[in-house]
């Protein structure tokens, strides 16, 4: 057991800071192992009283503290591992602190650290305190002037936030740069980069005519792989002007790509720092998914300039204020750039795979949490993706015009401030006149609501259709009782020909209505419904809920073929398949043969043959729900049964329509040069989906088919698709494919992550021993988060059936990794631990093994706060 049990921070304990900082000057003398930091802060007491000044600081070497120029004696301050406290201070004073740090020894990748040969920083959420002593909290906003001194030959590039106002030479081969950021910001948005970097440059003219210099800095040799990121940046800047009326506010915008990074990217003011995999791609190395992610993440970080930086969070409980809103904005951007229907399907698929299980498990928390031990653990699917759903529901309730009025009022009221989710909702409510009092419960109540159709009655004579819905949210970790939520549900009533019937609801005639479900049980009566309708509910997934309509398979098949709402058309197929798979799982468990539903197989055939469908959508519709999605529907997850049932259904669809899939495969080839466009990506996805069915139709022929596909591939998307399919068939052909890929790409770490990942997801029973062997391969590096996620993450999250092997080998493997990694990088280690927390969903044998793996981690001495929190909550 650890000696000092970490304590939880509570939202209810929030107090405003006792001092404000009017400006700060930072000086860095960079050396890999011994960097000197001199920080001068101009402080002012916020109101009368005699409060101490409490500064955060971790793993810093303290040299000196001066108040108004006078150095403090050791008895004039108190220093602990995490805090520096100064007492008896005047109301206004200058504080100069000098301290040292060791970037080369920083393996946590928080604060100032080294990645390859460069220096870079990561300060969100609480990394700035690893650079110098400071009130490291988002409601302390100030302007920064930064001087960087470093060896010129190894660090020709010196960057920080804002404008570069001065440069010069120094003795001993050193030089310096001074940067000044005119915008007040919290410390988590501070950034510094130094190194020998190449750059690509472009320009953007804002709608009011301001010229902005755009630069992307990368390691030498990568200059040619930034085009798509740069193009995405320019499109993001334009889109934010047209859709949100938001313009960039400086004449310079820098992005730096680094190869050691804990997360995706960071929105530091005018100096975004990126995980290099979300910048670097070209037509040879990038898959369509890579380009999609680059576009979305570049946009996300850029959009933070307004939603996050100009208006930031009062405290970290409000994280979704910036993250939920910014995810909503990047989703809308990608939808506007590509296809809204396909984007929505992808986002919902992700929400269900990540957020729904999180919300039903031991780490369940509201979009605005009320307590945390380590804030790094709260950069979750709930805060980000469910947070975006909450914003989206407000958008649905208010409509685009009122929503934009709300945004405008939000900025009028709060530009330059650190605020709360309540402030955001208040702006939306005041600008639109729409009462959001009940709706706000979505911020504080955790759990995914269940909505059931209790009854749906049609009366031919009166032409009335009455629909009774019930909602219920099950108790979640730390929240026993639940209230009814305000749930917006878009709905259509289909007629016999599949048309949306025009009908009345509350005196309004329309072919589509928005239901406001607020009570536990509520009946909606539609008038003028000419024929018995087929219900299409929660269109576009207007609410993030579990919905049970109780519809017959015939109705689901009808919706699959006819719904005007593309999302629900896809959804009907998913629900239909999930229902069948649940039945098949029961058959497997009772030792019966699988009964294959021929109507479903036929419905899939209709989709495959339908020439009117957009290829990208058709690819989505042809994919069976994931094993994760199916397990979401079951009380007790039986990974073997789910895997077997899904494979059987896949083979049945494949065998029945083999000729159609072959035809799709032959006719969906992209002609002309590779371009990362939505159209080409859709075609490639459709063709590779057909390929997967062709392989499933004949296991004996599969390896040869897939090898031929791999060899014919002239782009990374197709090559990786071949690799990820042939991985299930160990043998000479698989080996030839993987060896070939290795020989070509072994020097490109980002590309080799695809090679590692493809091996880790093999359904072959021996895959874990392959994964272990790969950990000794030269391309693998335990210290690099991307390599870990590609290999270990893919196995533990992307390979359900083998990670959950009944002998517990997967669990033991993961526990070993968590323990080893925690000593170096607690943030990434804690994030890997998630899957073990799902133990309650499994059979008793697995439960015991998962719990004992967790316990083994919990028993380690000196566990980080990050892992301690995840593991101790998971064991409850
Ligand atoms: N704010 C970042 C984003 O959403 C994510 C982030 C939070 C992050 N903490 C981090 C990135 C730590 C890297 C490391 O865009
Ligand atoms: Zn973000």
mmCIF file with all atom_site columns, N, CA and C in Angstrom, residues 1 15 40 61 149 197 228 303 442 723 744 752 758 767 772 778 797 819 827:
data_model
loop_
_atom_site.group_PDB
_atom_site.id
_atom_site.type_symbol
_atom_site.label_atom_id
_atom_site.label_alt_id
_atom_site.label_comp_id
_atom_site.label_asym_id
_atom_site.label_entity_id
_atom_site.label_seq_id
_atom_site.pdbx_PDB_ins_code
_atom_site.Cartn_x
_atom_site.Cartn_y
_atom_site.Cartn_z
_atom_site.occupancy
_atom_site.B_iso_or_equiv
_atom_site.pdbx_formal_charge
_atom_site.auth_seq_id
_atom_site.auth_comp_id
_atom_site.auth_asym_id
_atom_site.auth_atom_id
_atom_site.pdbx_PDB_model_num
ATOM 1  N N  . UNK A 1 1   ? 0.835   -1.223  0.000   1.00 0.00 ? 1   UNK A N  1
ATOM 2  C CA . UNK A 1 1   ? 0.000   0.000   0.000   1.00 0.00 ? 1   UNK A CA 1
ATOM 3  C C  . UNK A 1 1   ? 0.858   1.257   0.000   1.00 0.00 ? 1   UNK A C  1
ATOM 4  N N  . UNK A 1 15  ? -12.753 27.585  -4.995  1.00 0.00 ? 15  UNK A N  1
ATOM 5  C CA . UNK A 1 15  ? -12.679 28.989  -4.554  1.00 0.00 ? 15  UNK A CA 1
ATOM 6  C C  . UNK A 1 15  ? -11.844 29.760  -5.563  1.00 0.00 ? 15  UNK A C  1
ATOM 7  N N  . UNK A 1 40  ? 9.320   35.744  -13.797 1.00 0.00 ? 40  UNK A N  1
ATOM 8  C CA . UNK A 1 40  ? 8.952   36.944  -13.052 1.00 0.00 ? 40  UNK A CA 1
ATOM 9  C C  . UNK A 1 40  ? 7.452   37.179  -13.208 1.00 0.00 ? 40  UNK A C  1
ATOM 10 N N  . UNK A 1 61  ? 14.035  22.060  -9.288  1.00 0.00 ? 61  UNK A N  1
ATOM 11 C CA . UNK A 1 61  ? 15.135  22.419  -8.394  1.00 0.00 ? 61  UNK A CA 1
ATOM 12 C C  . UNK A 1 61  ? 15.029  23.907  -8.113  1.00 0.00 ? 61  UNK A C  1
ATOM 13 N N  . UNK A 1 149 ? 16.889  30.918  -24.724 1.00 0.00 ? 149 UNK A N  1
ATOM 14 C CA . UNK A 1 149 ? 18.307  30.900  -25.086 1.00 0.00 ? 149 UNK A CA 1
ATOM 15 C C  . UNK A 1 149 ? 18.741  29.458  -25.236 1.00 0.00 ? 149 UNK A C  1
ATOM 16 N N  . UNK A 1 197 ? 14.579  22.099  -36.857 1.00 0.00 ? 197 UNK A N  1
ATOM 17 C CA . UNK A 1 197 ? 13.358  21.658  -37.523 1.00 0.00 ? 197 UNK A CA 1
ATOM 18 C C  . UNK A 1 197 ? 13.243  22.255  -38.919 1.00 0.00 ? 197 UNK A C  1
ATOM 19 N N  . UNK A 1 228 ? -1.473  17.894  -46.604 1.00 0.00 ? 228 UNK A N  1
ATOM 20 C CA . UNK A 1 228 ? -2.878  17.728  -46.242 1.00 0.00 ? 228 UNK A CA 1
ATOM 21 C C  . UNK A 1 228 ? -3.208  18.461  -44.949 1.00 0.00 ? 228 UNK A C  1
ATOM 22 N N  . UNK A 1 303 ? -9.985  25.183  -33.920 1.00 0.00 ? 303 UNK A N  1
ATOM 23 C CA . UNK A 1 303 ? -11.256 25.710  -33.375 1.00 0.00 ? 303 UNK A CA 1
ATOM 24 C C  . UNK A 1 303 ? -11.141 26.069  -31.892 1.00 0.00 ? 303 UNK A C  1
ATOM 25 N N  . UNK A 1 442 ? -28.366 16.882  -18.222 1.00 0.00 ? 442 UNK A N  1
ATOM 26 C CA . UNK A 1 442 ? -27.413 16.074  -19.008 1.00 0.00 ? 442 UNK A CA 1
ATOM 27 C C  . UNK A 1 442 ? -25.968 16.314  -18.563 1.00 0.00 ? 442 UNK A C  1
ATOM 28 N N  . UNK A 1 723 ? -3.618  -6.385  -45.297 1.00 0.00 ? 723 UNK A N  1
ATOM 29 C CA . UNK A 1 723 ? -2.834  -6.860  -44.161 1.00 0.00 ? 723 UNK A CA 1
ATOM 30 C C  . UNK A 1 723 ? -3.726  -7.187  -42.957 1.00 0.00 ? 723 UNK A C  1
ATOM 31 N N  . UNK A 1 744 ? 9.726   -2.648  -46.842 1.00 0.00 ? 744 UNK A N  1
ATOM 32 C CA . UNK A 1 744 ? 9.552   -1.348  -47.481 1.00 0.00 ? 744 UNK A CA 1
ATOM 33 C C  . UNK A 1 744 ? 9.501   -0.214  -46.474 1.00 0.00 ? 744 UNK A C  1
ATOM 34 N N  . UNK A 1 752 ? 4.880   1.925   -39.684 1.00 0.00 ? 752 UNK A N  1
ATOM 35 C CA . UNK A 1 752 ? 5.078   0.634   -39.028 1.00 0.00 ? 752 UNK A CA 1
ATOM 36 C C  . UNK A 1 752 ? 4.068   0.387   -37.898 1.00 0.00 ? 752 UNK A C  1
ATOM 37 N N  . UNK A 1 758 ? -1.848  -4.422  -37.105 1.00 0.00 ? 758 UNK A N  1
ATOM 38 C CA . UNK A 1 758 ? -2.472  -5.491  -37.892 1.00 0.00 ? 758 UNK A CA 1
ATOM 39 C C  . UNK A 1 758 ? -2.124  -6.860  -37.320 1.00 0.00 ? 758 UNK A C  1
ATOM 40 N N  . UNK A 1 767 ? -2.049  -15.246 -30.918 1.00 0.00 ? 767 UNK A N  1
ATOM 41 C CA . UNK A 1 767 ? -1.666  -13.859 -31.198 1.00 0.00 ? 767 UNK A CA 1
ATOM 42 C C  . UNK A 1 767 ? -0.883  -13.209 -30.054 1.00 0.00 ? 767 UNK A C  1
ATOM 43 N N  . UNK A 1 772 ? 3.972   -10.409 -27.860 1.00 0.00 ? 772 UNK A N  1
ATOM 44 C CA . UNK A 1 772 ? 5.132   -10.369 -26.963 1.00 0.00 ? 772 UNK A CA 1
ATOM 45 C C  . UNK A 1 772 ? 6.443   -10.371 -27.742 1.00 0.00 ? 772 UNK A C  1
ATOM 46 N N  . UNK A 1 778 ? 12.944  -4.375  -33.424 1.00 0.00 ? 778 UNK A N  1
ATOM 47 C CA . UNK A 1 778 ? 13.578  -3.047  -33.479 1.00 0.00 ? 778 UNK A CA 1
ATOM 48 C C  . UNK A 1 778 ? 12.607  -1.883  -33.711 1.00 0.00 ? 778 UNK A C  1
ATOM 49 N N  . UNK A 1 797 ? -7.681  -3.532  -26.790 1.00 0.00 ? 797 UNK A N  1
ATOM 50 C CA . UNK A 1 797 ? -8.968  -2.891  -27.080 1.00 0.00 ? 797 UNK A CA 1
ATOM 51 C C  . UNK A 1 797 ? -9.559  -3.419  -28.381 1.00 0.00 ? 797 UNK A C  1
ATOM 52 N N  . UNK A 1 819 ? 2.123   -1.812  -14.922 1.00 0.00 ? 819 UNK A N  1
ATOM 53 C CA . UNK A 1 819 ? 3.067   -1.648  -13.809 1.00 0.00 ? 819 UNK A CA 1
ATOM 54 C C  . UNK A 1 819 ? 4.393   -1.086  -14.319 1.00 0.00 ? 819 UNK A C  1
ATOM 55 N N  . UNK A 1 827 ? 0.323   8.840   -17.246 1.00 0.00 ? 827 UNK A N  1
ATOM 56 C CA . UNK A 1 827 ? -0.872  9.242   -17.990 1.00 0.00 ? 827 UNK A CA 1
ATOM 57 C C  . UNK A 1 827 ? -1.266  8.170   -19.009 1.00 0.00 ? 827 UNK A C  1
#
